[in-house]
Amino acid sequence: MDNWKVSRRTALKTLLLGSAAPLVLRSAAFAASCDGIVRYGTTIAPDSMNPFATWSSFWPLVFTYDFLVGVDAQRHADRKGFAKEWSAADDQLTWTFKIWPGMKWSDGHPATAKDAAFTYNYLLGSIGKPDELNVGQNTTSGMEQIKSVTAVDDETLQIVTKSPSRWPTDNTTWIVPEHIWKDISYADARSTFRNDPLLVGTGPMIIAEFKQGQYVRLTPNQHFRTGQPKAAGMVIQLFSTQDPIAQGVKGGSLDRGGLTAAQWADFSKDPDITVFETRTEQRDYLAFNTTTGEGAGSTKALADPAFRDAIGYAIDQKTLVDRAYRGHADPGVGLVMPIAADYYSELRDIRRHFDLEEAARRLDAAGYRDTGGDGVRKDKDGKQFQLELITGLFSGNGQPPLAAVQFVAGWLQQIGISVSVTQLDSGALGARTAAPTKGGGGWDLLVASSWQTTSPHYLLSLGSSKEIGVGATGNPSYWSNEKFDKYLSDVDSTVDLKKSQELVDQGVRLIYTEAPYIILAYPLSLSSYRNDCFKGWGTDLSDWSYYPLDRLAPV
């Protein structure tokens, strides 16, 4: 119960008839252009509008519900959430949040500190119960350090922690209306209650219709705290691949959509389209199935740090960036991505270098030799290596390019490790990487992505034993290390930057040496928007909040 996370992406089906054909949508209402409705295209796969029951619906819920504070509000003064201001007492235990005065829910009910207190206490009250709320975006994970949450008055919320912690500002719990949720049982909240539209929120756009695998339609919130948005509404169209999104932006049926590296050059020449790339919290990695019991892979070598370390010398991150990502990424090193500037390190004193001969030498030294002379090594049980590498898109995250997977498989082949690649859709990938106690495992290698915030906890949570098998935001390698968990526990109990930096660095170095993950790259986010229908897009579309839906206006 030690994580606070976020999710985004992966989709179901929208039909594209031929490479130059128009997008085929299920409703004529989505066919017009420049009609005041903002149209996003994405590979998200939302499955429920209930934030207590799903990780897969970050989009669109982020446009309807507010975090108390969250990521964007700490980076941008004009992107506040449910709280307008916040501060910590000198003891770093008592946090005070000032809620927007006079704020209303989209149905006109007052939105106050009492709703925020209800949301957190609703979660806290479920801890230890059979129906604990620990399966969705709004989760008990991380709340073991919370002593109390109290609405002092309608505009003042107080959170008291048991030890110094930044959880009160860093958590990504969406504040929900008490008058809607107070009679929902824990059992229903974590499973059967779907929270079907029309939703009630404090964000700028309210979810009005949801067709799974097709689209989400949102309407402007007339009670939004800074005024009703000028856009007439929003439609998020759901796709299973990036190509039709790019064609939609190019053809004018979509206003915004992500790009692949291959599409970047073409779109950058179009005067009607603005393209931009930004550093994000995404890490693309090669993970090893390190468990030795239920759910183990095909060989015990996967649990051997010496085997995993040797493989690390066979991965050329620079070539991956140059050729697989076409320059739109930073080379992978450790758990911390460059955007987390306070914690990022290039680990120069322990960093591996690409050297296939060194990788082969280390495999020999560790006892994994080609004893048959056929170019394929054997493990210590005498079995030839034939590893299954699975890959795909975790709902809520990006997807490493297939070219990167092919490079990894090719390099391993060159050092005598045979690899077969299995591509999986989001659902199948989640099932295969679930905790072994829930039927997951049985694979050997995984190439996937993780996308979390830059708080110290999130930076280390990929290696947390408490996050094993929880999907896109957890620890899919099944690796467990008490010393690492202690670093994570300690960093959760400090707000001192220097101390946090020391703990993160120690954790990063430990997991780098143990190598349950080899970080391949930190991809840049490539996106585009059209200039002909709306103004006010801004330059830093981080996707961590409702921005810029609160300020977009028709041209």
XYZ file of C-alpha atoms in Angstrom:
555
model
C 0.000 0.000 0.000
C 2.777 2.380 -0.997
C 2.062 4.050 -4.294
C 0.310 7.053 -5.737
C 0.132 6.862 -9.440
C -1.192 7.969 -12.577
C -2.088 6.442 -15.856
C -2.882 7.308 -19.516
C -3.537 5.418 -22.911
C -4.346 2.426 -25.250
C -7.482 1.835 -27.230
C -9.998 -0.389 -28.934
C -11.302 0.167 -32.434
C -12.014 2.947 -34.911
C -12.139 1.954 -38.559
C -9.909 3.441 -41.229
C -10.785 2.527 -44.809
C -7.565 2.772 -46.773
C -4.554 4.942 -46.151
C -6.139 8.094 -47.537
C -9.727 7.506 -46.486
C -11.510 9.708 -43.939
C -11.971 8.589 -40.364
C -15.204 6.659 -39.959
C -16.968 7.711 -36.773
C -20.092 6.364 -35.132
C -21.944 9.665 -35.028
C -22.460 12.423 -37.544
C -22.081 14.874 -34.668
C -18.329 14.289 -34.770
C -17.829 14.961 -38.458
C -17.741 18.767 -38.555
C -14.600 20.889 -38.282
C -14.148 24.314 -36.619
C -17.573 24.066 -34.999
C -16.322 25.002 -31.536
C -15.892 21.407 -30.351
C -12.312 20.386 -29.536
C -11.402 16.971 -30.944
C -8.557 14.919 -29.507
C -7.330 11.653 -30.934
C -5.594 9.215 -28.614
C -4.662 5.590 -28.015
C -6.237 5.622 -24.573
C -8.451 2.694 -23.562
C -10.768 3.979 -20.815
C -12.920 1.207 -19.389
C -14.883 2.897 -16.591
C -15.567 6.386 -15.333
C -15.104 5.220 -11.735
C -11.738 6.514 -10.429
C -11.803 4.035 -7.528
C -12.021 1.043 -9.885
C -9.698 1.745 -12.821
C -6.216 2.943 -13.779
C -7.090 3.135 -17.472
C -9.157 6.309 -17.640
C -6.760 9.122 -16.749
C -8.007 10.668 -19.938
C -10.867 11.666 -19.848
C -11.312 11.858 -16.038
C -8.561 14.475 -15.687
C -10.768 16.967 -17.543
C -13.706 16.435 -15.151
C -12.145 15.859 -11.718
C -9.453 17.876 -9.934
C -6.503 16.710 -7.873
C -6.152 18.541 -4.597
C -2.787 19.804 -5.926
C -0.967 17.327 -8.175
C 1.832 17.729 -10.696
C 0.829 20.662 -12.908
C -0.272 22.897 -10.037
C 3.230 22.646 -8.553
C 4.880 23.464 -11.871
C 2.495 26.131 -13.179
C 0.815 28.827 -11.131
C -2.105 29.038 -13.562
C -3.055 25.323 -13.432
C -4.359 24.931 -9.899
C -6.550 22.043 -8.844
C -9.141 21.784 -6.063
C -6.908 23.815 -3.753
C -5.991 27.394 -4.580
C -3.151 27.603 -2.025
C -1.308 25.284 0.347
C 1.389 25.386 2.989
C 3.163 23.146 5.494
C 3.742 23.938 9.164
C 7.267 24.142 10.537
C 7.016 20.570 11.807
C 6.385 19.414 8.198
C 3.543 17.261 9.517
C 0.537 19.567 9.250
C -0.517 20.752 5.796
C -3.162 23.402 5.219
C -5.001 23.772 1.919
C -7.192 26.720 1.006
C -10.026 25.655 -1.275
C -11.331 28.029 -3.954
C -13.993 30.220 -2.319
C -17.443 29.823 -3.816
C -16.437 26.910 -6.033
C -19.270 24.695 -7.272
C -19.665 21.230 -8.661
C -20.935 21.058 -12.222
C -24.456 20.318 -10.922
C -24.458 23.537 -8.904
C -23.794 22.056 -5.437
C -21.098 23.834 -3.379
C -17.636 22.252 -3.748
C -15.874 22.631 -0.407
C -13.156 21.283 1.839
C -15.758 18.828 3.120
C -15.733 17.068 -0.267
C -11.949 16.783 -0.181
C -12.038 15.455 3.382
C -14.762 12.989 2.372
C -12.693 11.697 -0.556
C -9.606 10.999 1.543
C -11.506 9.641 4.529
C -13.556 7.423 2.227
C -10.271 5.837 1.152
C -8.815 5.747 4.661
C -11.915 4.073 6.019
C -11.518 1.171 3.614
C -7.978 0.249 4.705
C -7.768 -3.274 6.049
C -11.279 -4.181 4.940
C -11.992 -6.977 2.415
C -13.095 -4.318 -0.090
C -10.173 -1.946 0.455
C -10.063 0.709 -2.243
C -6.664 -0.170 -3.688
C -7.480 -1.142 -7.271
C -7.945 2.204 -9.040
C -6.549 5.677 -9.556
C -8.105 6.791 -6.259
C -6.264 4.349 -4.025
C -5.224 3.752 -0.440
C -1.653 3.277 -1.626
C 0.564 5.733 0.209
C -2.047 6.616 2.806
C -0.506 4.586 5.626
C 1.425 7.727 6.538
C -1.749 9.844 6.931
C -2.817 10.534 10.514
C -5.920 12.618 9.837
C -7.794 14.616 7.197
C -10.151 17.325 8.438
C -12.313 20.054 6.918
C -11.660 22.950 9.278
C -14.274 24.986 7.435
C -15.664 25.096 3.894
C -12.502 26.695 2.534
C -9.840 25.030 4.697
C -8.602 21.440 4.587
C -5.998 20.120 7.002
C -3.957 16.967 6.446
C -1.724 15.687 9.244
C 0.909 13.057 8.463
C 2.634 10.684 10.867
C 6.069 11.715 9.612
C 7.320 14.404 7.209
C 5.978 13.652 3.760
C 5.097 15.345 0.492
C 2.186 12.978 -0.091
C -0.414 15.681 0.670
C 0.674 17.688 -2.380
C 2.036 14.896 -4.589
C -0.831 12.395 -4.415
C -2.957 12.002 -7.522
C -6.314 11.323 -5.921
C -9.235 12.934 -7.709
C -11.585 14.827 -5.392
C -15.140 13.524 -5.809
C -18.466 15.026 -4.662
C -19.664 13.693 -1.318
C -23.329 14.012 -2.294
C -22.768 11.558 -5.171
C -20.452 9.066 -3.483
C -21.507 8.980 0.176
C -23.934 6.095 -0.302
C -21.682 3.973 -2.548
C -20.375 0.933 -0.674
C -16.699 0.003 -0.824
C -17.605 -3.219 -2.626
C -19.453 -1.303 -5.337
C -16.856 1.479 -5.540
C -14.048 -0.946 -6.342
C -16.018 -3.004 -8.845
C -19.588 -2.705 -10.101
C -20.328 1.025 -9.786
C -19.397 2.458 -13.187
C -20.116 6.132 -12.446
C -21.842 6.464 -15.795
C -22.287 9.918 -17.367
C -23.425 12.558 -16.770
C -20.555 12.960 -14.272
C -20.360 15.675 -11.626
C -16.971 17.370 -11.326
C -15.104 20.639 -10.834
C -12.966 20.465 -13.973
C -13.563 22.549 -17.119
C -15.098 19.720 -19.170
C -17.678 17.253 -17.869
C -17.980 13.728 -19.242
C -21.426 13.496 -20.816
C -21.176 10.322 -22.899
C -18.841 7.333 -23.027
C -18.782 4.662 -25.743
C -16.050 2.211 -24.839
C -13.551 1.775 -27.649
C -15.102 4.604 -29.672
C -15.249 8.026 -28.043
C -15.845 10.147 -24.968
C -17.941 13.298 -25.280
C -17.575 16.152 -22.787
C -19.517 19.380 -22.280
C -18.272 22.677 -20.807
C -18.731 23.167 -17.066
C -20.809 26.321 -16.623
C -19.704 26.482 -12.978
C -15.949 26.189 -13.606
C -14.109 28.361 -11.088
C -12.438 30.675 -13.629
C -15.478 30.859 -15.900
C -17.173 28.545 -18.390
C -14.713 27.384 -21.065
C -15.153 29.044 -24.439
C -15.035 25.780 -26.385
C -18.486 24.345 -27.108
C -17.392 20.906 -25.959
C -14.815 18.190 -26.406
C -14.668 14.784 -28.063
C -11.871 12.316 -27.351
C -11.758 9.753 -30.164
C -10.198 6.430 -29.233
C -7.876 4.538 -31.550
C -5.772 1.405 -31.338
C -2.828 2.806 -33.327
C -1.200 6.169 -33.930
C -1.503 6.314 -37.726
C -5.215 7.214 -37.987
C -4.700 9.905 -35.364
C -2.001 11.521 -37.467
C -4.212 11.298 -40.556
C -7.042 12.908 -38.623
C -4.898 15.866 -37.579
C -3.505 16.157 -41.084
C -6.942 16.060 -42.657
C -8.594 18.407 -40.153
C -11.004 15.992 -38.447
C -8.902 16.134 -35.255
C -7.521 19.207 -33.516
C -4.821 17.498 -31.504
C -3.010 14.181 -31.540
C 0.297 12.513 -30.814
C 2.880 11.679 -33.454
C 5.359 8.944 -34.095
C 8.958 9.831 -34.859
C 8.350 8.821 -38.473
C 5.490 11.355 -38.793
C 7.331 14.232 -37.152
C 9.255 15.491 -40.195
C 6.193 15.540 -42.452
C 3.987 17.376 -39.958
C 6.630 19.969 -39.162
C 6.351 21.252 -42.758
C 2.591 21.883 -42.569
C 1.773 25.577 -41.868
C -1.641 24.665 -40.423
C -0.120 22.374 -37.803
C 2.141 23.080 -34.852
C 4.360 20.218 -33.742
C 6.143 20.120 -30.429
C 8.243 17.747 -28.384
C 8.649 17.767 -24.635
C 10.528 15.765 -22.067
C 8.217 13.608 -20.023
C 8.332 11.150 -17.149
C 8.286 8.141 -19.485
C 10.920 5.408 -19.164
C 11.175 2.620 -21.736
C 12.815 -0.464 -20.285
C 13.815 -4.069 -20.706
C 12.558 -6.016 -17.681
C 13.543 -9.507 -16.550
C 11.102 -11.919 -14.930
C 13.101 -12.359 -11.735
C 10.742 -14.587 -9.763
C 11.795 -18.167 -9.083
C 8.523 -19.608 -7.838
C 5.050 -19.395 -9.282
C 5.092 -17.417 -12.541
C 8.825 -17.957 -13.174
C 10.257 -17.730 -16.663
C 11.913 -20.455 -18.710
C 15.272 -20.320 -16.916
C 16.647 -19.605 -13.455
C 19.259 -17.367 -15.101
C 16.698 -14.552 -15.131
C 16.980 -14.395 -11.337
C 20.789 -14.110 -11.475
C 22.067 -10.502 -11.252
C 25.275 -11.547 -13.044
C 23.243 -12.747 -16.046
C 21.173 -9.586 -16.119
C 24.237 -7.357 -15.733
C 25.925 -9.090 -18.670
C 22.860 -8.477 -20.824
C 23.164 -4.798 -19.940
C 26.455 -4.629 -21.838
C 24.673 -5.881 -24.960
C 22.253 -2.929 -25.098
C 23.352 0.144 -27.067
C 21.155 2.984 -25.846
C 22.725 5.517 -28.221
C 21.887 3.420 -31.260
C 18.358 2.971 -29.952
C 17.928 6.739 -29.665
C 19.442 7.457 -33.078
C 17.712 4.719 -35.038
C 14.671 3.383 -33.168
C 13.538 6.747 -31.748
C 14.970 8.821 -34.644
C 16.606 11.202 -32.206
C 13.449 11.936 -30.209
C 14.635 10.465 -26.904
C 17.412 10.630 -24.331
C 19.562 7.510 -23.819
C 18.445 5.370 -20.901
C 20.604 5.101 -17.783
C 18.911 4.634 -14.393
C 15.411 4.843 -12.972
C 15.402 8.645 -12.877
C 14.547 10.454 -16.080
C 16.205 13.773 -17.112
C 13.040 15.808 -16.461
C 13.509 15.042 -12.752
C 16.468 17.404 -12.661
C 16.869 17.363 -8.874
C 17.425 13.596 -8.889
C 18.795 12.655 -12.302
C 22.277 11.157 -12.510
C 24.217 9.702 -15.414
C 25.837 7.203 -13.003
C 29.179 7.658 -14.733
C 31.131 5.693 -12.123
C 29.050 2.517 -12.521
C 27.486 2.965 -15.952
C 27.754 0.059 -18.372
C 29.012 0.621 -21.888
C 27.923 -1.167 -25.037
C 30.362 -3.965 -25.735
C 29.150 -7.295 -27.101
C 32.494 -8.928 -26.369
C 32.325 -7.775 -22.753
C 28.766 -9.077 -22.501
C 29.912 -12.450 -23.811
C 32.881 -12.518 -21.422
C 30.638 -11.817 -18.454
C 28.192 -14.513 -19.501
C 31.063 -16.984 -19.747
C 32.339 -15.965 -16.312
C 28.863 -16.370 -14.829
C 28.603 -19.929 -16.182
C 26.392 -19.361 -19.212
C 28.448 -20.828 -22.036
C 28.006 -22.124 -25.554
C 29.116 -25.654 -24.731
C 27.634 -27.148 -27.877
C 29.435 -24.868 -30.305
C 26.192 -24.021 -32.126
C 26.112 -20.345 -31.169
C 23.448 -20.750 -28.476
C 24.374 -20.592 -24.819
C 23.047 -22.867 -22.111
C 21.944 -22.092 -18.604
C 23.350 -23.835 -15.522
C 20.775 -26.613 -15.885
C 22.107 -27.385 -19.354
C 19.132 -25.943 -21.235
C 19.665 -23.805 -24.309
C 18.396 -20.272 -23.948
C 15.165 -19.660 -25.821
C 13.682 -16.611 -24.170
C 10.242 -15.164 -24.823
C 10.269 -11.374 -25.023
C 6.810 -9.867 -24.663
C 6.003 -6.290 -25.569
C 3.034 -4.020 -26.036
C 1.231 -1.037 -24.639
C 0.207 -0.769 -21.000
C -3.012 1.235 -20.863
C -2.000 4.593 -19.489
C 1.536 4.598 -20.888
C 3.465 5.007 -24.101
C 4.729 2.151 -26.223
C 8.388 1.607 -27.134
C 8.910 1.497 -30.910
C 9.003 -1.990 -32.385
C 12.398 -1.130 -33.859
C 13.785 -0.904 -30.318
C 12.464 -4.386 -29.552
C 14.034 -5.720 -32.726
C 17.407 -4.183 -31.864
C 17.334 -5.726 -28.379
C 16.447 -9.168 -29.744
C 19.170 -8.892 -32.372
C 21.893 -7.969 -29.893
C 20.955 -10.842 -27.598
C 21.080 -13.216 -30.560
C 24.634 -12.037 -31.264
C 25.775 -13.073 -27.778
C 24.152 -16.491 -27.953
C 20.759 -15.795 -26.370
C 17.887 -16.852 -28.649
C 14.825 -14.628 -28.334
C 11.301 -14.881 -29.739
C 9.120 -11.763 -29.654
C 5.429 -11.778 -28.755
C 3.424 -8.601 -29.299
C 0.406 -8.213 -27.029
C -2.507 -5.834 -26.798
C -3.071 -3.850 -23.630
C -5.348 -6.374 -21.971
C -3.129 -9.352 -22.710
C 0.005 -7.498 -21.591
C -1.652 -6.580 -18.310
C -2.703 -10.199 -17.767
C 0.744 -11.629 -18.534
C 2.491 -9.170 -16.188
C -0.033 -9.431 -13.356
C 1.202 -10.809 -10.051
C 1.867 -14.565 -10.241
C -0.752 -15.040 -7.509
C -3.248 -13.585 -9.979
C -2.209 -15.737 -12.931
C 0.575 -13.571 -14.327
C 4.137 -14.532 -15.254
C 5.564 -17.313 -17.366
C 7.339 -14.860 -19.667
C 11.091 -14.120 -19.719
C 11.741 -10.587 -20.957
C 9.504 -7.535 -21.275
C 9.974 -4.317 -23.243
C 7.463 -1.734 -22.062
C 7.073 1.756 -20.633
C 6.435 3.379 -17.280
C 5.064 6.903 -16.908
C 4.823 8.411 -13.423
C 5.494 11.717 -11.701
C 8.888 13.033 -10.657
C 8.248 12.832 -6.920
C 10.906 10.753 -5.122
C 8.413 7.986 -4.405
C 7.403 7.583 -8.036
C 11.013 7.629 -9.196
C 11.719 4.495 -7.158
C 8.358 2.722 -7.224
C 9.252 0.667 -10.324
C 11.339 -1.471 -7.957
C 8.944 -1.602 -5.013
C 8.024 -5.077 -3.785
C 4.635 -3.654 -2.814
C 3.973 -2.782 -6.448
C 4.586 -6.232 -7.938
C 2.046 -7.079 -10.588
C -0.094 -3.958 -10.368
C 0.161 -3.192 -14.077
C 1.379 -0.122 -15.903
C 2.467 1.782 -12.817
C 3.846 -1.105 -10.791
C 6.835 -3.443 -10.691
C 6.401 -5.954 -13.534
C 9.829 -7.580 -13.019
C 8.625 -9.188 -9.749
C 11.978 -8.100 -8.252
C 12.090 -7.720 -4.483
C 14.866 -6.303 -2.332
C 14.506 -5.349 1.334
C 17.260 -2.739 1.189
C 15.633 -1.048 -1.784
C 12.235 -1.094 -0.065
C 13.842 0.591 2.936
C 15.176 3.403 0.729
C 11.683 3.850 -0.675
C 10.095 3.836 2.774
C 12.602 6.389 4.046
C 12.143 8.711 1.072
C 8.398 8.650 1.704
C 9.077 10.034 5.171
C 11.158 13.065 4.329
C 10.580 16.435 2.722
C 14.224 17.514 2.904
C 15.558 17.773 -0.653
C 19.150 16.812 0.153
C 18.086 13.761 2.148
C 15.632 12.754 -0.585
C 18.369 13.070 -3.200
C 20.663 10.811 -1.183
C 17.982 8.141 -0.733
C 16.921 8.217 -4.384
C 20.540 7.960 -5.517
C 21.149 4.969 -3.255
C 18.036 3.245 -4.559
C 18.892 4.010 -8.184
C 22.411 2.621 -7.795
C 21.189 -0.533 -6.093
C 18.634 -1.374 -8.744
C 21.085 -0.481 -11.528
C 23.596 -2.953 -10.116
C 21.002 -5.684 -9.543
C 19.606 -4.993 -13.031
C 16.019 -6.257 -12.906
C 15.531 -3.472 -15.453
C 17.730 -2.108 -18.207
C 16.494 1.392 -19.037
C 16.474 1.737 -22.823
C 15.461 5.366 -23.333
C 13.549 8.347 -22.014
C 11.319 9.175 -25.016
C 10.267 12.696 -25.821
C 6.545 13.268 -26.210
C 5.754 14.153 -29.811
C 2.449 15.867 -30.426
C 0.649 18.192 -32.768
C -2.303 20.528 -32.915
C -4.036 22.445 -35.660
C -3.918 26.241 -35.737
C -7.051 26.887 -37.775
C -9.867 26.229 -35.266
C -8.642 27.137 -31.773
C -6.196 29.469 -30.078
C -4.663 29.241 -26.624
C -2.889 25.891 -26.885
C 0.220 27.161 -25.127
C 3.628 25.511 -25.355
C 3.787 23.064 -22.439
C 1.016 20.487 -22.861
C 2.062 18.188 -20.050
C -1.138 16.060 -19.923
C -1.048 16.096 -16.103
C -4.117 18.315 -15.833
C -7.106 19.771 -17.669
C -4.873 22.373 -19.366
C -5.487 23.910 -21.908
C -9.222 23.109 -21.994
C -9.872 25.922 -19.525
C -8.611 28.547 -21.982
C -8.950 27.265 -25.549
C -11.097 29.586 -27.637
C -12.374 29.379 -31.216
C -10.303 31.333 -33.709
